[in-house]
Amino acid sequence: MCREPQLVEVREALTDEERELWAGIDRRRRERRRRRVSVVGPEDAELMDRIMDGGSLDLVSWERVRREPAEVGDGVPMVPVVQVFARDVPGWEWPGGADVVQVLWCPQDHAEPAGRRFYWGPTVTVRFRSSSEVGTVAEAPRAAGAQGIYVARPCVLDPAEVVDLPAGDEMPEGLFERGEAWAQARGTEYHRTLACRPGWKVGGWPSWHLTHRMRVDCGVCGAGMRLFLTVDSGGDPGLTVGRFGELRVFVCPADGAHPVGLNIQ
């Protein structure tokens, strides 16, 4: 169950004065478009920001719309994202006795859940289990009001082992240049074809293509966390995260029971 505050839609009617101000912005915008100049002037842009006040505007109902954290009472059932067996992931260290990992998340957006700064998306939990101890398999839960982009379409994995190398900012000085030279001599590009491979993957290296490299530390013990899973948008199983990006799940190397780290690029 997810008991973290969820983002809910909050609507607030604009005042008559705010509606008149917005109508004036629209008139000036149409006039600017007719004269082929900047569609929104700096003063009007500032005024729009003040009227929207951190939200968006519904011009049908003339309401300001925000998404704000709200408590969820008894919690919301998490839904399954992926299940992987140890035999399909050679080289990964599994907790004693575990041979299957199950990843679940809450199918609602959360803004900066506890211990996860600069994150907006579903909360995630990782459970390592022993398949020999599983009795009756329960039906997959479906949370009421779940966002469709966070509910996976059932499909079967066909895992393949590939080499995934780190990006230049993860490597000692000089080693990246050697890697580039090695790749060029073989008619390819290191950073495009060998480093931070795209798609769904267990392990490997994260790409920091939208931001600078960010250190992901365990919120309990402070250890640098290791990339465990990358969830890619599109294709099977039909999930979408961020702006059609990647959600990366990091685990603590010191204790797998510590809460996971999350990042979307």
mmCIF file of C-alpha atoms in Angstrom:
data_model
loop_
_atom_site.group_PDB
_atom_site.id
_atom_site.type_symbol
_atom_site.label_atom_id
_atom_site.label_comp_id
_atom_site.label_asym_id
_atom_site.label_seq_id
_atom_site.Cartn_x
_atom_site.Cartn_y
_atom_site.Cartn_z
ATOM 1 C CA MET A 1 0.000 0.000 0.000
ATOM 2 C CA CYS A 2 1.181 3.529 -0.793
ATOM 3 C CA ARG A 3 0.549 5.951 2.046
ATOM 4 C CA GLU A 4 2.543 8.873 0.672
ATOM 5 C CA PRO A 5 0.569 12.088 -0.032
ATOM 6 C CA GLN A 6 -0.727 12.097 -3.614
ATOM 7 C CA LEU A 7 -1.145 15.000 -5.981
ATOM 8 C CA VAL A 8 -4.806 15.876 -6.419
ATOM 9 C CA GLU A 9 -6.417 18.479 -8.645
ATOM 10 C CA VAL A 10 -7.538 21.652 -6.875
ATOM 11 C CA ARG A 11 -9.694 24.212 -8.722
ATOM 12 C CA GLU A 12 -10.219 27.842 -7.796
ATOM 13 C CA ALA A 13 -12.507 30.255 -9.640
ATOM 14 C CA LEU A 14 -10.892 33.419 -10.978
ATOM 15 C CA THR A 15 -12.166 36.721 -9.667
ATOM 16 C CA ASP A 16 -13.994 39.074 -12.036
ATOM 17 C CA GLU A 17 -10.914 41.319 -12.019
ATOM 18 C CA GLU A 18 -8.633 38.412 -13.002
ATOM 19 C CA ARG A 19 -10.960 37.445 -15.859
ATOM 20 C CA GLU A 20 -10.928 41.033 -17.171
ATOM 21 C CA LEU A 21 -7.125 41.139 -16.946
ATOM 22 C CA TRP A 22 -6.844 37.870 -18.876
ATOM 23 C CA ALA A 23 -9.277 39.106 -21.539
ATOM 24 C CA GLY A 24 -7.064 42.181 -21.943
ATOM 25 C CA ILE A 25 -4.001 39.948 -22.393
ATOM 26 C CA ASP A 26 -5.866 38.051 -25.122
ATOM 27 C CA ARG A 27 -6.774 41.263 -26.942
ATOM 28 C CA ARG A 28 -3.178 42.509 -26.887
ATOM 29 C CA ARG A 29 -1.923 39.066 -27.976
ATOM 30 C CA ARG A 30 -4.227 39.074 -31.018
ATOM 31 C CA GLU A 31 -3.092 42.593 -31.909
ATOM 32 C CA ARG A 32 0.577 41.603 -31.608
ATOM 33 C CA ARG A 33 -0.023 38.573 -33.810
ATOM 34 C CA ARG A 34 -1.661 40.802 -36.432
ATOM 35 C CA ARG A 35 1.413 43.083 -36.389
ATOM 36 C CA ARG A 36 3.736 40.028 -36.501
ATOM 37 C CA VAL A 37 5.601 40.880 -33.305
ATOM 38 C CA SER A 38 6.218 38.874 -30.142
ATOM 39 C CA VAL A 39 2.913 37.228 -29.241
ATOM 40 C CA VAL A 40 3.178 37.955 -25.491
ATOM 41 C CA GLY A 41 4.984 41.005 -24.155
ATOM 42 C CA PRO A 42 7.094 40.789 -20.965
ATOM 43 C CA GLU A 43 4.549 42.702 -18.876
ATOM 44 C CA ASP A 44 1.707 40.440 -20.000
ATOM 45 C CA ALA A 45 3.842 37.331 -19.380
ATOM 46 C CA GLU A 46 4.415 38.505 -15.806
ATOM 47 C CA LEU A 47 0.704 39.193 -15.402
ATOM 48 C CA MET A 48 -0.203 35.717 -16.710
ATOM 49 C CA ASP A 49 2.159 34.103 -14.199
ATOM 50 C CA ARG A 50 0.568 36.092 -11.394
ATOM 51 C CA ILE A 51 -2.966 35.086 -12.408
ATOM 52 C CA MET A 52 -2.078 31.376 -12.820
ATOM 53 C CA ASP A 53 -0.153 31.470 -9.515
ATOM 54 C CA GLY A 54 1.825 28.276 -10.104
ATOM 55 C CA GLY A 55 -1.029 26.399 -11.789
ATOM 56 C CA SER A 56 -2.709 26.346 -15.177
ATOM 57 C CA LEU A 57 -5.889 27.993 -16.450
ATOM 58 C CA ASP A 58 -9.129 26.343 -17.576
ATOM 59 C CA LEU A 59 -10.551 28.916 -19.991
ATOM 60 C CA VAL A 60 -13.874 27.037 -20.239
ATOM 61 C CA SER A 61 -14.726 27.197 -16.550
ATOM 62 C CA TRP A 62 -12.434 30.169 -15.811
ATOM 63 C CA GLU A 63 -10.734 28.291 -12.998
ATOM 64 C CA ARG A 64 -7.152 28.189 -11.807
ATOM 65 C CA VAL A 65 -6.037 24.539 -11.643
ATOM 66 C CA ARG A 66 -3.271 23.244 -9.381
ATOM 67 C CA ARG A 67 -2.046 19.818 -8.298
ATOM 68 C CA GLU A 68 -1.327 19.733 -4.576
ATOM 69 C CA PRO A 69 -0.298 16.949 -2.146
ATOM 70 C CA ALA A 70 -3.154 15.373 -0.172
ATOM 71 C CA GLU A 71 -3.304 12.566 2.380
ATOM 72 C CA VAL A 72 -4.821 9.264 1.187
ATOM 73 C CA GLY A 73 -6.280 7.767 4.381
ATOM 74 C CA ASP A 74 -5.700 4.020 4.450
ATOM 75 C CA GLY A 75 -3.494 4.171 1.366
ATOM 76 C CA VAL A 76 -3.682 3.128 -2.288
ATOM 77 C CA PRO A 77 -2.816 -0.382 -3.559
ATOM 78 C CA MET A 78 0.388 -0.459 -5.583
ATOM 79 C CA VAL A 79 0.273 -2.108 -9.012
ATOM 80 C CA PRO A 80 2.864 -4.420 -10.623
ATOM 81 C CA VAL A 81 5.458 -3.011 -13.010
ATOM 82 C CA VAL A 82 7.911 -5.856 -13.668
ATOM 83 C CA GLN A 83 8.957 -9.238 -12.274
ATOM 84 C CA VAL A 84 12.429 -10.653 -13.000
ATOM 85 C CA PHE A 85 14.033 -13.953 -11.984
ATOM 86 C CA ALA A 86 17.653 -14.213 -10.820
ATOM 87 C CA ARG A 87 18.445 -16.669 -13.623
ATOM 88 C CA ASP A 88 17.770 -13.883 -16.126
ATOM 89 C CA VAL A 89 20.173 -11.402 -14.491
ATOM 90 C CA PRO A 90 23.600 -13.034 -14.150
ATOM 91 C CA GLY A 91 26.121 -11.065 -12.133
ATOM 92 C CA TRP A 92 23.638 -9.185 -9.931
ATOM 93 C CA GLU A 93 23.970 -9.756 -6.179
ATOM 94 C CA TRP A 94 20.693 -11.078 -4.804
ATOM 95 C CA PRO A 95 19.764 -11.156 -1.088
ATOM 96 C CA GLY A 96 20.148 -14.544 0.555
ATOM 97 C CA GLY A 97 17.504 -17.031 -0.596
ATOM 98 C CA ALA A 98 15.841 -14.654 -3.070
ATOM 99 C CA ASP A 99 15.460 -15.669 -6.711
ATOM 100 C CA VAL A 100 12.803 -13.255 -7.942
ATOM 101 C CA VAL A 101 12.353 -9.496 -7.690
ATOM 102 C CA GLN A 102 9.037 -7.705 -7.987
ATOM 103 C CA VAL A 103 8.791 -3.987 -8.660
ATOM 104 C CA LEU A 104 5.514 -2.212 -7.868
ATOM 105 C CA TRP A 105 4.492 1.407 -7.854
ATOM 106 C CA CYS A 106 1.615 3.664 -6.900
ATOM 107 C CA PRO A 107 -0.277 4.599 -10.094
ATOM 108 C CA GLN A 108 -0.531 8.253 -9.075
ATOM 109 C CA ASP A 109 1.853 11.206 -9.193
ATOM 110 C CA HIS A 110 3.774 12.267 -6.111
ATOM 111 C CA ALA A 111 5.800 15.438 -5.666
ATOM 112 C CA GLU A 112 9.089 14.866 -3.834
ATOM 113 C CA PRO A 113 8.109 11.870 -1.671
ATOM 114 C CA ALA A 114 9.981 11.497 1.614
ATOM 115 C CA GLY A 115 13.732 11.563 1.011
ATOM 116 C CA ARG A 116 13.462 12.034 -2.771
ATOM 117 C CA ARG A 117 14.158 15.635 -3.781
ATOM 118 C CA PHE A 118 13.500 16.875 -7.321
ATOM 119 C CA TYR A 119 11.261 13.902 -8.127
ATOM 120 C CA TRP A 120 7.742 13.921 -9.565
ATOM 121 C CA GLY A 121 6.120 10.612 -10.466
ATOM 122 C CA PRO A 122 4.923 7.304 -9.001
ATOM 123 C CA THR A 123 6.340 6.012 -5.707
ATOM 124 C CA VAL A 124 8.181 2.705 -6.169
ATOM 125 C CA THR A 125 8.876 -0.338 -4.010
ATOM 126 C CA VAL A 126 11.248 -3.242 -4.777
ATOM 127 C CA ARG A 127 10.607 -6.658 -3.199
ATOM 128 C CA PHE A 128 13.114 -9.526 -3.381
ATOM 129 C CA ARG A 129 11.402 -12.859 -2.743
ATOM 130 C CA SER A 130 11.895 -16.604 -2.884
ATOM 131 C CA SER A 131 9.603 -18.201 -5.465
ATOM 132 C CA SER A 132 9.567 -21.459 -3.467
ATOM 133 C CA GLU A 133 7.746 -19.659 -0.646
ATOM 134 C CA VAL A 134 4.955 -18.319 -2.858
ATOM 135 C CA GLY A 135 1.623 -20.058 -2.291
ATOM 136 C CA THR A 136 -1.572 -18.827 -3.879
ATOM 137 C CA VAL A 137 -0.886 -16.063 -6.380
ATOM 138 C CA ALA A 138 -3.169 -13.115 -5.728
ATOM 139 C CA GLU A 139 -4.922 -11.109 -8.397
ATOM 140 C CA ALA A 140 -3.015 -7.999 -9.455
ATOM 141 C CA PRO A 141 -4.537 -4.988 -7.637
ATOM 142 C CA ARG A 142 -6.079 -2.114 -9.563
ATOM 143 C CA ALA A 143 -6.255 1.138 -7.677
ATOM 144 C CA ALA A 144 -9.386 3.226 -8.148
ATOM 145 C CA GLY A 145 -8.665 6.299 -10.222
ATOM 146 C CA ALA A 146 -5.274 4.986 -11.395
ATOM 147 C CA GLN A 147 -3.579 6.940 -14.156
ATOM 148 C CA GLY A 148 -3.554 4.772 -17.259
ATOM 149 C CA ILE A 149 0.050 5.714 -18.091
ATOM 150 C CA TYR A 150 1.116 3.960 -14.874
ATOM 151 C CA VAL A 151 -0.783 0.678 -15.364
ATOM 152 C CA ALA A 152 1.280 -1.847 -17.315
ATOM 153 C CA ARG A 153 -0.176 -3.876 -20.152
ATOM 154 C CA PRO A 154 0.639 -7.545 -19.337
ATOM 155 C CA CYS A 155 3.457 -8.959 -21.468
ATOM 156 C CA VAL A 156 6.272 -11.498 -21.213
ATOM 157 C CA LEU A 157 9.920 -10.478 -20.900
ATOM 158 C CA ASP A 158 12.539 -11.761 -23.319
ATOM 159 C CA PRO A 159 15.736 -10.661 -21.508
ATOM 160 C CA ALA A 160 19.048 -10.370 -23.333
ATOM 161 C CA GLU A 161 22.496 -9.763 -21.830
ATOM 162 C CA VAL A 162 24.316 -6.721 -23.260
ATOM 163 C CA VAL A 163 27.422 -4.723 -22.356
ATOM 164 C CA ASP A 164 26.574 -1.309 -20.906
ATOM 165 C CA LEU A 165 29.475 1.095 -20.345
ATOM 166 C CA PRO A 166 29.541 4.322 -18.308
ATOM 167 C CA ALA A 167 29.326 7.820 -19.731
ATOM 168 C CA GLY A 168 32.392 10.039 -19.777
ATOM 169 C CA ASP A 169 31.550 11.875 -16.552
ATOM 170 C CA GLU A 170 31.503 8.537 -14.673
ATOM 171 C CA MET A 171 35.047 7.606 -15.814
ATOM 172 C CA PRO A 172 38.581 8.516 -14.668
ATOM 173 C CA GLU A 173 40.287 11.309 -16.600
ATOM 174 C CA GLY A 174 41.688 10.085 -19.898
ATOM 175 C CA LEU A 175 39.785 6.806 -19.979
ATOM 176 C CA PHE A 176 36.836 8.254 -21.895
ATOM 177 C CA GLU A 177 39.159 9.488 -24.655
ATOM 178 C CA ARG A 178 40.626 5.998 -24.917
ATOM 179 C CA GLY A 179 37.123 4.559 -25.144
ATOM 180 C CA GLU A 180 36.186 6.998 -27.908
ATOM 181 C CA ALA A 181 39.326 6.177 -29.867
ATOM 182 C CA TRP A 182 38.647 2.443 -29.483
ATOM 183 C CA ALA A 183 35.068 2.880 -30.764
ATOM 184 C CA GLN A 184 36.066 5.137 -33.681
ATOM 185 C CA ALA A 185 38.646 2.598 -34.828
ATOM 186 C CA ARG A 186 35.747 0.146 -35.136
ATOM 187 C CA GLY A 187 33.422 2.484 -36.995
ATOM 188 C CA THR A 188 31.126 3.454 -34.117
ATOM 189 C CA GLU A 189 30.706 6.120 -31.410
ATOM 190 C CA TYR A 190 31.318 5.323 -27.763
ATOM 191 C CA HIS A 191 28.771 7.659 -26.217
ATOM 192 C CA ARG A 192 25.997 6.823 -28.731
ATOM 193 C CA THR A 193 26.226 3.049 -29.052
ATOM 194 C CA LEU A 194 28.198 1.671 -26.091
ATOM 195 C CA ALA A 195 27.417 3.879 -23.073
ATOM 196 C CA CYS A 196 24.189 4.109 -21.062
ATOM 197 C CA ARG A 197 22.217 1.764 -23.294
ATOM 198 C CA PRO A 198 18.559 2.846 -23.763
ATOM 199 C CA GLY A 199 15.430 0.821 -23.017
ATOM 200 C CA TRP A 200 14.378 -1.330 -20.067
ATOM 201 C CA LYS A 201 17.358 -2.752 -18.223
ATOM 202 C CA VAL A 202 18.448 -4.233 -14.903
ATOM 203 C CA GLY A 203 21.809 -2.842 -13.813
ATOM 204 C CA GLY A 204 24.006 -0.902 -16.190
ATOM 205 C CA TRP A 205 24.659 2.829 -16.092
ATOM 206 C CA PRO A 206 22.280 5.806 -15.930
ATOM 207 C CA SER A 207 22.320 8.553 -18.543
ATOM 208 C CA TRP A 208 22.217 12.146 -17.261
ATOM 209 C CA HIS A 209 21.200 13.602 -20.624
ATOM 210 C CA LEU A 210 18.764 16.188 -19.190
ATOM 211 C CA THR A 211 20.819 17.351 -16.204
ATOM 212 C CA HIS A 212 24.372 17.292 -14.937
ATOM 213 C CA ARG A 213 25.479 14.103 -13.217
ATOM 214 C CA MET A 214 23.629 13.741 -9.918
ATOM 215 C CA ARG A 215 24.828 11.648 -6.997
ATOM 216 C CA VAL A 216 22.039 9.437 -5.626
ATOM 217 C CA ASP A 217 22.672 8.696 -1.947
ATOM 218 C CA CYS A 218 20.789 6.386 0.400
ATOM 219 C CA GLY A 219 18.490 8.383 2.665
ATOM 220 C CA VAL A 220 19.200 6.022 5.577
ATOM 221 C CA CYS A 221 22.958 5.381 5.592
ATOM 222 C CA GLY A 222 24.264 7.895 3.035
ATOM 223 C CA ALA A 223 25.918 5.277 0.795
ATOM 224 C CA GLY A 224 26.132 6.003 -2.930
ATOM 225 C CA MET A 225 23.295 4.050 -4.530
ATOM 226 C CA ARG A 226 23.578 1.678 -7.503
ATOM 227 C CA LEU A 227 21.301 1.703 -10.551
ATOM 228 C CA PHE A 228 19.007 -1.315 -10.316
ATOM 229 C CA LEU A 229 16.262 -0.791 -12.896
ATOM 230 C CA THR A 230 15.507 1.525 -15.810
ATOM 231 C CA VAL A 231 11.856 1.809 -16.910
ATOM 232 C CA ASP A 232 11.563 3.217 -20.429
ATOM 233 C CA SER A 233 8.459 4.900 -21.853
ATOM 234 C CA GLY A 234 6.579 3.531 -24.838
ATOM 235 C CA GLY A 235 6.268 0.093 -26.445
ATOM 236 C CA ASP A 236 5.423 -2.859 -24.242
ATOM 237 C CA PRO A 237 4.168 -2.725 -21.554
ATOM 238 C CA GLY A 238 2.785 0.694 -22.495
ATOM 239 C CA LEU A 239 3.981 2.833 -19.563
ATOM 240 C CA THR A 240 4.896 6.516 -19.722
ATOM 241 C CA VAL A 241 7.053 8.367 -17.198
ATOM 242 C CA GLY A 242 8.062 12.010 -17.141
ATOM 243 C CA ARG A 243 7.990 13.593 -20.591
ATOM 244 C CA PHE A 244 8.123 10.205 -22.288
ATOM 245 C CA GLY A 245 11.445 9.524 -20.564
ATOM 246 C CA GLU A 246 13.125 7.006 -18.275
ATOM 247 C CA LEU A 247 12.463 6.286 -14.610
ATOM 248 C CA ARG A 248 15.550 4.942 -12.845
ATOM 249 C CA VAL A 249 15.370 2.964 -9.596
ATOM 250 C CA PHE A 250 18.504 2.959 -7.420
ATOM 251 C CA VAL A 251 19.166 0.570 -4.525
ATOM 252 C CA CYS A 252 21.475 0.827 -1.524
ATOM 253 C CA PRO A 253 24.548 -1.442 -1.846
ATOM 254 C CA ALA A 254 24.864 -1.663 1.941
ATOM 255 C CA ASP A 255 21.304 -2.828 2.693
ATOM 256 C CA GLY A 256 18.686 -3.724 0.082
ATOM 257 C CA ALA A 257 15.948 -3.093 2.654
ATOM 258 C CA HIS A 258 16.660 0.643 2.639
ATOM 259 C CA PRO A 259 14.193 2.766 0.593
ATOM 260 C CA VAL A 260 15.005 3.008 -3.109
ATOM 261 C CA GLY A 261 16.229 6.170 -4.814
ATOM 262 C CA LEU A 262 14.246 7.518 -7.792
ATOM 263 C CA ASN A 263 15.119 9.750 -10.725
ATOM 264 C CA ILE A 264 13.422 10.576 -14.041
ATOM 265 C CA GLN A 265 15.338 11.843 -17.088
#
